[in-house]
Every structure is written in structure tokens, then in C-alpha cells.
mmCIF file of C-alpha atoms in Angstrom:
data_model
loop_
_atom_site.group_PDB
_atom_site.id
_atom_site.type_symbol
_atom_site.label_atom_id
_atom_site.label_comp_id
_atom_site.label_asym_id
_atom_site.label_seq_id
_atom_site.Cartn_x
_atom_site.Cartn_y
_atom_site.Cartn_z
ATOM 1 C CA MET O 20 132.133 39.055 34.870
ATOM 2 C CA THR O 21 129.555 38.672 32.136
ATOM 3 C CA ASP O 22 125.987 39.969 31.648
ATOM 4 C CA ARG O 23 123.648 37.187 30.803
ATOM 5 C CA VAL O 24 120.284 38.037 29.071
ATOM 6 C CA PRO O 25 117.567 36.603 30.647
ATOM 7 C CA ARG O 26 115.592 34.121 28.334
ATOM 8 C CA ARG O 27 112.116 35.295 27.412
ATOM 9 C CA ARG O 28 109.314 33.244 28.826
ATOM 10 C CA PRO O 29 107.438 31.359 26.192
ATOM 11 C CA THR O 30 104.070 32.689 25.234
ATOM 12 C CA ILE O 31 100.835 31.390 23.778
ATOM 13 C CA GLU O 32 101.697 32.694 20.540
ATOM 14 C CA ASP O 33 105.015 30.545 20.650
ATOM 15 C CA VAL O 34 103.022 27.507 21.419
ATOM 16 C CA ALA O 35 100.745 28.360 18.523
ATOM 17 C CA ARG O 36 103.531 28.911 16.078
ATOM 18 C CA GLU O 37 105.301 25.425 17.079
ATOM 19 C CA SER O 38 102.071 23.479 16.758
ATOM 20 C CA GLY O 39 100.824 25.070 13.754
ATOM 21 C CA VAL O 40 97.452 25.717 15.095
ATOM 22 C CA SER O 41 95.756 29.013 15.997
ATOM 23 C CA ARG O 42 96.150 30.685 19.178
ATOM 24 C CA GLY O 43 92.569 30.220 19.924
ATOM 25 C CA THR O 44 92.940 26.630 19.611
ATOM 26 C CA VAL O 45 96.119 26.622 22.018
ATOM 27 C CA SER O 46 93.944 28.580 24.447
ATOM 28 C CA ARG O 47 90.901 26.003 24.295
ATOM 29 C CA VAL O 48 93.577 23.356 25.017
ATOM 30 C CA LEU O 49 94.534 25.083 28.019
ATOM 31 C CA ASN O 50 91.313 25.761 29.194
ATOM 32 C CA GLY O 51 90.073 22.420 29.308
ATOM 33 C CA GLY O 52 90.004 20.970 25.728
ATOM 34 C CA HIS O 53 86.559 22.499 24.712
ATOM 35 C CA TRP O 54 85.575 21.494 21.128
ATOM 36 C CA VAL O 55 89.444 20.467 20.370
ATOM 37 C CA SER O 56 90.395 17.527 18.003
ATOM 38 C CA GLY O 57 92.409 15.020 19.481
ATOM 39 C CA GLU O 58 95.165 15.624 16.699
ATOM 40 C CA ALA O 59 94.969 19.526 17.442
ATOM 41 C CA ARG O 60 95.408 18.613 21.259
ATOM 42 C CA ALA O 61 98.379 16.559 20.765
ATOM 43 C CA ALA O 62 99.939 18.951 18.666
ATOM 44 C CA VAL O 63 99.675 21.924 21.431
ATOM 45 C CA GLU O 64 100.728 19.361 24.206
ATOM 46 C CA LEU O 65 103.828 18.506 22.250
ATOM 47 C CA ALA O 66 104.547 22.140 21.644
ATOM 48 C CA ILE O 67 104.267 22.959 25.358
ATOM 49 C CA VAL O 68 106.791 20.646 26.079
ATOM 50 C CA LYS O 69 109.120 21.808 23.452
ATOM 51 C CA THR O 70 108.583 25.501 24.057
ATOM 52 C CA GLY O 71 108.896 25.256 27.842
ATOM 53 C CA TYR O 72 105.594 26.995 28.301
ATOM 54 C CA ARG O 73 104.570 27.114 31.791
ATOM 55 C CA ILE O 74 100.568 26.701 32.522
ATOM 56 C CA ASN O 75 99.360 28.810 35.617
ATOM 57 C CA ALA O 76 97.973 25.811 37.635
ATOM 58 C CA HIS O 77 95.510 28.116 39.435
ATOM 59 C CA ALA O 78 94.184 29.817 36.273
ATOM 60 C CA ARG O 79 93.864 26.681 34.487
ATOM 61 C CA SER O 80 91.956 24.942 37.576
ATOM 62 C CA LEU O 81 89.351 27.813 37.343
ATOM 63 C CA ALA O 82 89.244 27.472 33.405
ATOM 64 C CA THR O 83 88.892 23.839 33.203
ATOM 65 C CA ALA O 84 85.465 24.056 35.028
ATOM 66 C CA ARG O 85 82.353 24.695 33.208
ATOM 67 C CA GLY O 86 81.576 28.341 32.387
ATOM 68 C CA ASP O 87 77.770 28.114 33.661
ATOM 69 C CA SER O 88 76.931 30.589 31.183
ATOM 70 C CA VAL O 89 75.704 30.739 27.391
ATOM 71 C CA ALA O 90 75.681 33.240 24.775
ATOM 72 C CA PHE O 91 72.403 35.080 23.185
ATOM 73 C CA LEU O 92 73.920 35.460 19.687
ATOM 74 C CA LEU O 93 72.315 37.938 17.594
ATOM 75 C CA THR O 94 73.342 37.935 14.004
ATOM 76 C CA GLU O 95 71.700 41.216 13.190
ATOM 77 C CA SER O 96 72.612 45.190 13.316
ATOM 78 C CA GLN O 97 72.193 46.888 16.826
ATOM 79 C CA ASP O 98 69.541 49.064 15.818
ATOM 80 C CA ARG O 99 67.532 46.140 14.734
ATOM 81 C CA LEU O 100 67.730 44.758 18.457
ATOM 82 C CA PHE O 101 66.159 47.889 19.417
ATOM 83 C CA GLU O 102 63.713 48.340 16.606
ATOM 84 C CA ASP O 103 62.396 44.931 16.410
ATOM 85 C CA PRO O 104 60.638 43.651 19.696
ATOM 86 C CA ASN O 105 60.980 40.059 19.173
ATOM 87 C CA PHE O 106 64.579 39.976 19.928
ATOM 88 C CA SER O 107 64.253 41.468 23.530
ATOM 89 C CA THR O 108 61.111 39.188 23.856
ATOM 90 C CA LEU O 109 63.167 36.496 23.148
ATOM 91 C CA MET O 110 66.226 37.428 25.303
ATOM 92 C CA ARG O 111 64.431 37.958 28.006
ATOM 93 C CA ALA O 112 62.640 34.663 28.177
ATOM 94 C CA ALA O 113 65.712 33.081 27.555
ATOM 95 C CA ALA O 114 67.530 34.821 30.430
ATOM 96 C CA ASP O 115 64.628 33.875 32.956
ATOM 97 C CA ALA O 116 64.631 30.367 31.529
ATOM 98 C CA LEU O 117 68.778 29.985 32.428
ATOM 99 C CA ALA O 118 68.312 32.056 35.424
ATOM 100 C CA GLU O 119 66.071 29.138 37.029
ATOM 101 C CA ARG O 120 69.029 26.917 36.424
ATOM 102 C CA ASP O 121 71.580 29.519 37.741
ATOM 103 C CA ILE O 122 73.271 30.133 34.475
ATOM 104 C CA ALA O 123 74.161 33.367 33.201
ATOM 105 C CA MET O 124 73.524 34.616 29.599
ATOM 106 C CA VAL O 125 75.709 36.971 27.629
ATOM 107 C CA LEU O 126 74.794 38.910 24.733
ATOM 108 C CA LEU O 127 76.904 38.828 21.768
ATOM 109 C CA MET O 128 76.185 41.129 18.802
ATOM 110 C CA ALA O 129 77.205 39.722 14.978
ATOM 111 C CA GLY O 130 75.626 41.550 12.542
ATOM 112 C CA SER O 131 79.015 42.572 10.788
ATOM 113 C CA PRO O 132 81.789 40.509 9.712
ATOM 114 C CA ASP O 133 84.012 41.988 12.412
ATOM 115 C CA GLU O 134 81.460 41.332 14.992
ATOM 116 C CA GLN O 135 81.073 37.877 13.546
ATOM 117 C CA ARG O 136 84.891 37.092 13.964
ATOM 118 C CA ARG O 137 85.106 38.483 17.586
ATOM 119 C CA ALA O 138 82.020 36.392 18.625
ATOM 120 C CA SER O 139 83.380 33.384 17.086
ATOM 121 C CA GLU O 140 86.754 33.772 18.831
ATOM 122 C CA PHE O 141 85.025 34.625 22.139
ATOM 123 C CA ILE O 142 82.765 31.412 21.948
ATOM 124 C CA ARG O 143 85.326 29.035 20.374
ATOM 125 C CA THR O 144 87.693 29.814 23.565
ATOM 126 C CA GLY O 145 85.528 28.193 25.918
ATOM 127 C CA ARG O 146 84.280 31.499 27.487
ATOM 128 C CA VAL O 147 80.457 30.357 27.340
ATOM 129 C CA ASP O 148 79.523 26.646 27.346
ATOM 130 C CA GLY O 149 77.025 27.246 24.203
ATOM 131 C CA ALA O 150 75.089 29.725 22.157
ATOM 132 C CA LEU O 151 71.421 30.506 21.349
ATOM 133 C CA LEU O 152 71.498 31.575 17.714
ATOM 134 C CA VAL O 153 68.906 34.102 16.615
ATOM 135 C CA SER O 154 68.072 35.428 13.321
ATOM 136 C CA SER O 155 70.317 33.131 11.154
ATOM 137 C CA HIS O 156 70.847 34.436 7.558
ATOM 138 C CA ALA O 157 72.161 32.232 4.752
ATOM 139 C CA GLU O 158 74.863 34.650 4.172
ATOM 140 C CA HIS O 159 76.096 33.696 7.384
ATOM 141 C CA LEU O 160 77.284 30.233 6.396
ATOM 142 C CA GLY O 161 81.256 30.957 7.116
ATOM 143 C CA PHE O 162 80.237 32.184 10.393
ATOM 144 C CA LEU O 163 78.068 29.063 11.221
ATOM 145 C CA GLU O 164 80.782 26.928 9.918
ATOM 146 C CA ASP O 165 83.261 28.240 12.525
ATOM 147 C CA LEU O 166 80.961 27.351 15.132
ATOM 148 C CA VAL O 167 79.691 23.963 13.867
ATOM 149 C CA GLY O 168 83.140 23.047 12.813
ATOM 150 C CA GLY O 169 84.640 23.886 16.244
ATOM 151 C CA GLY O 170 82.098 21.648 17.839
ATOM 152 C CA VAL O 171 80.405 24.506 19.798
ATOM 153 C CA PRO O 172 76.768 23.452 21.198
ATOM 154 C CA VAL O 173 74.315 25.653 19.160
ATOM 155 C CA ILE O 174 70.659 25.898 19.206
ATOM 156 C CA ALA O 175 68.868 28.135 16.459
ATOM 157 C CA CYS O 176 65.745 30.079 16.562
ATOM 158 C CA GLY O 177 64.157 29.183 13.250
ATOM 159 C CA ILE O 178 65.594 26.883 10.511
ATOM 160 C CA PRO O 179 69.030 27.479 10.234
ATOM 161 C CA LEU O 180 69.349 27.494 6.288
ATOM 162 C CA GLY O 181 72.128 25.103 4.962
ATOM 163 C CA TYR O 182 72.747 23.880 8.732
ATOM 164 C CA GLU O 183 69.216 22.036 9.246
ATOM 165 C CA ARG O 184 70.747 18.872 9.776
ATOM 166 C CA ARG O 185 73.705 19.960 11.603
ATOM 167 C CA ILE O 186 72.406 22.398 14.104
ATOM 168 C CA GLY O 187 69.290 22.036 16.370
ATOM 169 C CA TYR O 188 66.484 24.455 16.329
ATOM 170 C CA VAL O 189 63.012 25.645 17.707
ATOM 171 C CA ALA O 190 60.913 27.287 14.800
ATOM 172 C CA ALA O 191 57.407 28.435 14.510
ATOM 173 C CA ASP O 192 55.491 26.869 11.618
ATOM 174 C CA ASP O 193 56.219 29.756 9.057
ATOM 175 C CA VAL O 194 54.549 27.928 6.417
ATOM 176 C CA GLU O 195 51.399 26.853 7.908
ATOM 177 C CA GLY O 196 50.958 30.062 9.559
ATOM 178 C CA ALA O 197 51.017 32.022 6.265
ATOM 179 C CA ARG O 198 48.670 29.547 4.804
ATOM 180 C CA HIS O 199 46.262 30.239 7.574
ATOM 181 C CA MET O 200 46.281 34.125 7.082
ATOM 182 C CA ALA O 201 46.212 34.024 3.561
ATOM 183 C CA ALA O 202 42.845 31.707 3.703
ATOM 184 C CA TYR O 203 41.479 34.276 6.636
ATOM 185 C CA LEU O 204 41.956 37.015 4.193
ATOM 186 C CA ARG O 205 40.373 35.468 1.361
ATOM 187 C CA ASP O 206 37.603 33.455 3.215
ATOM 188 C CA GLY O 207 37.321 35.390 6.593
ATOM 189 C CA ALA O 208 37.818 38.835 5.530
ATOM 190 C CA GLY O 209 36.330 38.378 2.011
ATOM 191 C CA ARG O 210 39.223 40.045 0.018
ATOM 192 C CA GLU O 211 39.799 38.843 -3.609
ATOM 193 C CA ARG O 212 43.216 40.886 -4.694
ATOM 194 C CA ILE O 213 45.575 40.012 -1.811
ATOM 195 C CA ALA O 214 49.176 41.199 -2.035
ATOM 196 C CA MET O 215 52.079 40.384 0.328
ATOM 197 C CA ILE O 216 55.356 42.004 1.848
ATOM 198 C CA ALA O 217 57.690 39.127 2.178
ATOM 199 C CA GLY O 218 60.654 39.219 4.476
ATOM 200 C CA PRO O 219 64.273 38.646 3.480
ATOM 201 C CA GLN O 220 64.700 35.668 1.610
ATOM 202 C CA ASP O 221 67.972 34.637 3.213
ATOM 203 C CA THR O 222 66.179 33.667 6.446
ATOM 204 C CA SER O 223 63.842 30.509 6.872
ATOM 205 C CA GLY O 224 61.009 32.677 8.156
ATOM 206 C CA GLY O 225 61.327 34.975 5.032
ATOM 207 C CA ARG O 226 60.969 32.033 2.693
ATOM 208 C CA GLY O 227 58.766 30.087 4.786
ATOM 209 C CA ARG O 228 56.041 32.707 4.900
ATOM 210 C CA LEU O 229 56.246 33.567 1.124
ATOM 211 C CA ALA O 230 56.093 29.848 0.403
ATOM 212 C CA GLY O 231 52.914 29.373 2.546
ATOM 213 C CA PHE O 232 51.169 32.494 0.961
ATOM 214 C CA ARG O 233 51.685 31.418 -2.459
ATOM 215 C CA ASP O 234 50.836 27.965 -1.697
ATOM 216 C CA GLU O 235 47.387 28.675 -0.331
ATOM 217 C CA LEU O 236 46.493 31.642 -2.875
ATOM 218 C CA GLY O 237 47.977 29.293 -5.910
ATOM 219 C CA GLY O 238 49.355 31.688 -8.825
ATOM 220 C CA VAL O 239 50.140 34.960 -7.385
ATOM 221 C CA ASP O 240 51.352 37.993 -9.824
ATOM 222 C CA ASP O 241 54.881 38.824 -9.010
ATOM 223 C CA ALA O 242 53.365 42.510 -8.973
ATOM 224 C CA ARG O 243 51.512 41.641 -5.816
ATOM 225 C CA ILE O 244 54.922 40.547 -4.056
ATOM 226 C CA ALA O 245 57.098 43.108 -2.506
ATOM 227 C CA TYR O 246 60.077 42.681 -0.073
ATOM 228 C CA GLY O 247 61.274 44.075 3.204
ATOM 229 C CA ASP O 248 63.858 43.616 5.547
ATOM 230 C CA TYR O 249 61.452 43.329 8.589
ATOM 231 C CA SER O 250 62.045 47.170 9.393
ATOM 232 C CA ARG O 251 58.958 49.554 9.658
ATOM 233 C CA GLU O 252 60.758 51.722 7.013
ATOM 234 C CA SER O 253 60.859 48.864 4.572
ATOM 235 C CA GLY O 254 57.287 48.055 5.121
ATOM 236 C CA ARG O 255 56.378 51.491 4.341
ATOM 237 C CA ARG O 256 58.420 51.614 0.895
ATOM 238 C CA ALA O 257 57.150 48.010 -0.042
ATOM 239 C CA MET O 258 53.630 49.287 0.534
ATOM 240 C CA ALA O 259 54.000 52.329 -1.615
ATOM 241 C CA GLN O 260 55.729 49.951 -4.308
ATOM 242 C CA LEU O 261 52.648 47.629 -4.053
ATOM 243 C CA LEU O 262 50.065 50.686 -4.562
ATOM 244 C CA GLU O 263 52.050 51.294 -7.962
ATOM 245 C CA THR O 264 52.307 47.574 -9.173
ATOM 246 C CA ALA O 265 48.995 46.586 -8.029
ATOM 247 C CA PRO O 266 46.724 49.640 -7.185
ATOM 248 C CA ASP O 267 43.514 47.517 -6.976
ATOM 249 C CA LEU O 268 44.655 45.390 -4.189
ATOM 250 C CA ASP O 269 42.369 45.065 -1.173
ATOM 251 C CA ALA O 270 44.489 43.365 1.187
ATOM 252 C CA VAL O 271 48.102 43.045 2.091
ATOM 253 C CA PHE O 272 49.794 40.415 4.482
ATOM 254 C CA ALA O 273 53.207 41.379 5.855
ATOM 255 C CA ALA O 274 55.711 38.861 6.878
ATOM 256 C CA ASN O 275 55.864 40.479 10.327
ATOM 257 C CA ASP O 276 54.161 43.272 12.354
ATOM 258 C CA VAL O 277 56.628 45.817 12.352
ATOM 259 C CA MET O 278 56.331 46.011 8.298
ATOM 260 C CA ALA O 279 52.707 45.578 8.660
ATOM 261 C CA ALA O 280 52.782 49.011 10.711
ATOM 262 C CA GLY O 281 54.847 50.680 8.212
ATOM 263 C CA ALA O 282 52.231 49.249 5.165
ATOM 264 C CA ILE O 283 49.606 51.035 7.425
ATOM 265 C CA ASP O 284 51.799 54.310 7.391
ATOM 266 C CA ALA O 285 51.944 54.291 3.742
ATOM 267 C CA LEU O 286 48.252 53.631 3.248
ATOM 268 C CA HIS O 287 47.242 56.089 5.522
ATOM 269 C CA ALA O 288 49.639 58.584 3.392
ATOM 270 C CA ALA O 289 47.944 57.650 0.263
ATOM 271 C CA GLY O 290 44.513 58.158 1.630
ATOM 272 C CA ARG O 291 43.429 54.535 1.820
ATOM 273 C CA ARG O 292 41.279 53.410 4.776
ATOM 274 C CA VAL O 293 42.500 50.361 6.841
ATOM 275 C CA PRO O 294 40.372 47.971 6.708
ATOM 276 C CA GLN O 295 37.810 49.577 4.552
ATOM 277 C CA ASP O 296 39.627 49.914 1.359
ATOM 278 C CA VAL O 297 42.790 47.517 2.266
ATOM 279 C CA ALA O 298 42.829 44.865 4.974
ATOM 280 C CA VAL O 299 46.360 44.752 6.526
ATOM 281 C CA ALA O 300 47.555 41.591 8.533
ATOM 282 C CA GLY O 301 51.075 40.778 10.047
ATOM 283 C CA PHE O 302 53.057 38.013 11.743
ATOM 284 C CA ASP O 303 54.247 37.489 14.977
ATOM 285 C CA ASP O 304 51.776 39.047 17.690
ATOM 286 C CA ALA O 305 54.452 41.563 18.412
ATOM 287 C CA PRO O 306 53.753 44.479 20.842
ATOM 288 C CA ILE O 307 53.603 47.037 18.052
ATOM 289 C CA ALA O 308 50.443 45.173 16.685
ATOM 290 C CA THR O 309 48.516 46.656 19.590
ATOM 291 C CA ARG O 310 50.225 49.849 19.845
ATOM 292 C CA VAL O 311 49.025 51.241 16.201
ATOM 293 C CA SER O 312 45.746 52.183 14.872
ATOM 294 C CA PRO O 313 43.979 50.166 13.710
ATOM 295 C CA GLY O 314 45.190 47.154 15.900
ATOM 296 C CA ILE O 315 46.936 44.545 13.475
ATOM 297 C CA THR O 316 45.374 41.115 13.028
ATOM 298 C CA THR O 317 48.351 38.824 13.105
ATOM 299 C CA MET O 318 49.609 35.256 13.608
ATOM 300 C CA HIS O 319 50.807 34.840 17.250
ATOM 301 C CA GLN O 320 54.344 33.252 17.660
ATOM 302 C CA PRO O 321 54.860 31.208 20.913
ATOM 303 C CA PHE O 322 58.074 33.334 21.999
ATOM 304 C CA GLY O 323 57.991 32.602 25.521
ATOM 305 C CA ARG O 324 57.817 28.667 24.839
ATOM 306 C CA ILE O 325 60.452 29.048 21.941
ATOM 307 C CA ALA O 326 63.021 30.526 23.983
ATOM 308 C CA ARG O 327 62.472 27.763 26.978
ATOM 309 C CA GLU O 328 62.569 25.110 24.482
ATOM 310 C CA MET O 329 65.777 26.573 22.874
ATOM 311 C CA VAL O 330 67.443 26.780 26.620
ATOM 312 C CA ARG O 331 66.301 23.018 27.425
ATOM 313 C CA MET O 332 67.722 21.836 24.128
ATOM 314 C CA LEU O 333 71.097 23.788 24.394
ATOM 315 C CA LEU O 334 71.522 22.369 27.740
ATOM 316 C CA ASP O 335 70.832 18.844 26.346
ATOM 317 C CA VAL O 336 73.528 19.374 23.642
ATOM 318 C CA ILE O 337 76.050 20.719 26.194
ATOM 319 C CA GLU O 338 75.394 17.572 28.043
ATOM 320 C CA GLY O 339 76.517 15.415 25.139
ATOM 321 C CA ARG O 340 72.850 14.309 23.806
ATOM 322 C CA PRO O 341 71.680 14.805 20.217
ATOM 323 C CA ALA O 342 70.403 18.318 19.088
ATOM 324 C CA GLY O 343 66.727 18.488 18.894
ATOM 325 C CA ARG O 344 64.540 20.085 16.136
ATOM 326 C CA LEU O 345 61.075 21.134 17.036
ATOM 327 C CA THR O 346 58.611 23.316 15.168
ATOM 328 C CA LEU O 347 55.509 24.902 17.058
ATOM 329 C CA PRO O 348 52.017 26.011 15.751
ATOM 330 C CA THR O 349 50.951 29.616 15.277
ATOM 331 C CA GLU O 350 47.678 31.107 15.977
ATOM 332 C CA LEU O 351 45.488 33.527 14.598
ATOM 333 C CA VAL O 352 44.617 37.056 16.599
ATOM 334 C CA LYS O 353 41.906 38.995 14.704
ATOM 335 C CA ARG O 354 42.099 42.700 15.266
ATOM 336 C CA GLU O 355 40.780 45.684 13.565
ATOM 337 C CA SER O 356 42.896 45.981 10.832
ATOM 338 C CA ALA O 357 41.484 43.080 8.877
#
């Protein structure tokens, strides 16, 4: 009598090794073939035969159906999610728009390389039908390539730098909005020495608002430009810098309301009155604009409409229709700060 060692049951890893593709690609083939090339599918199917891998028919029948869920993909750190009210506003509006269609939303944080890797794997394995990309940075091109190269349906909030022709988007008109605010500070508020706290230049909003500001006012001295990361503390630091490099300034335009609030903090600490000595303006019309004193004059972004249009466009792409590109106007909201 001889002992027979039972043969190990083939695994997905065995199929991946035999086919020469990643485990994630094998998983996508088994889950209905979402975003897999014909060549990769053929290699996986041949490897399944060679290895003798057995597919759980019940699990596959469940997986091949649409997930009826999409990802809200935020490429920022977790602290920014809670500090910047725009993200929660967009998330709530997107969730409401999806709920009307009985579609669930999954929040994925992708601020760090590890988070981006995990988010990419989660999305590319077909666990969601597509992604709403929020706060895209130019430094995340590799991450976006993973999604776009895998054929994942994606719609961005704001212009996705480097992927303008490959990813659909809904954006506020950052350039025209900044032009409008600069013209208001000059002509409406009567200010002559206007400075700016610009946003991150690896984002379309940061670049567009700085470009609009420069276009409207002409040759702006670099001493009147400081940069922040959209946080309140960065606005405070940038304002303190401007008080050193351009102490005669009589107005400052911050690229978002949170940084504008930080600028007001720094001005008050320096003994400057707002708006008597220095007018302050922001961008977004975020809740913080009405919670600080004085209330912040700002450019209103239609976040509710932006989120609804993103959802509509994403569902179009999921259904196989071409990605859309939409730019929406902003609107001046006057308050006490300017």
C-alpha cells in the first residue's frame, strides 16, 4: 500500500505565472473581463486550461454582473478630506446623484503611493464600475496611467493635467473666474497694489487661477505672488511672506477660501485691518467664507452641479459612450472682506 500525496489545487497565482500577466489581470478575466485586452484574455484562458484551474461557477455568475457602484477617488491626504469642505460637498452631491440611480459610492483615499497602489488594484479588479477622480495632481501621472491604461471609466473634477484628451472632466472656469476677481479688486474695490496667494501649480485650478490673475493685471511683480497648498496654515504663511516682500499691498486674492481665511489670520496678527488696510478675496464660496470675520468675498463654484454632471458623464462612459468635457462658469459673491 502506497501513500499518495494529493495534488495541490491550482490557484490564481498559478494561472498568472503560466499566462505571464498579473494576478489582477487574471482576476479581471475571471470576473467578467472588465478592462482586459483580447491578448491578455486569451493568455489567461489558455493558462486556465493548462493549469487545470477550476472556476467557481456561482462566484463567477455573481461577479460578471455590473457592480452598481463607483469610486469617489480622492488623491489627497486624509487630513485634507476633513480640512477642505469642498471635498465633502462634492462627495455628498455625488452620493445623492448616484443614489437617485440606486448606485452605491465607495470612498477611496489615494494621497500616498501605497494608497494609490491599493486603490488602483481595487478599481482595476472590477470591484467598482468606474471612478470619480477628485483633486488630480500632475505628479500622479503614473497612477492615472494605471487607470487609463487599464480602460477604467474615469471622470475628473477639474482638468486632469497631462490627460486632458484621455479623461473626461467637469471643471469650473478657473481662468475667467480669477480674471473676474482681479478686475473686481482693481475696479470695484479700487485697489492698486494687489497680491495673490496661488494654489499648487501641479493642479489645473492652481495654474488656471494664477494665469487668470496675471492676464487681467498684466505685469505682476513676482514679489506679489506667494504659494500655498490650499490649507489654512499655508495661507497664513503665504500672507506673512507677502507682508515682507510687498509690504505696501492693499489687496490679496487667495486661490481658495481656506487660504483666504489663513490670510485674514496673518493680517489680524500683523495689525492690518480687513478690508480697510488690505482687502481679501477667495475662490470657491466654501462654508468657511461665511464663518470667519469679516465674511470673505469670493468666486462661487457650482459644486452641486459639478458633481451631478460628473456622475452623468461617468455613467455615459460606463455604458460605452465617449467621455465629455464641460467647463462651468463661476460667479462673484461680495462680502465684507473686499
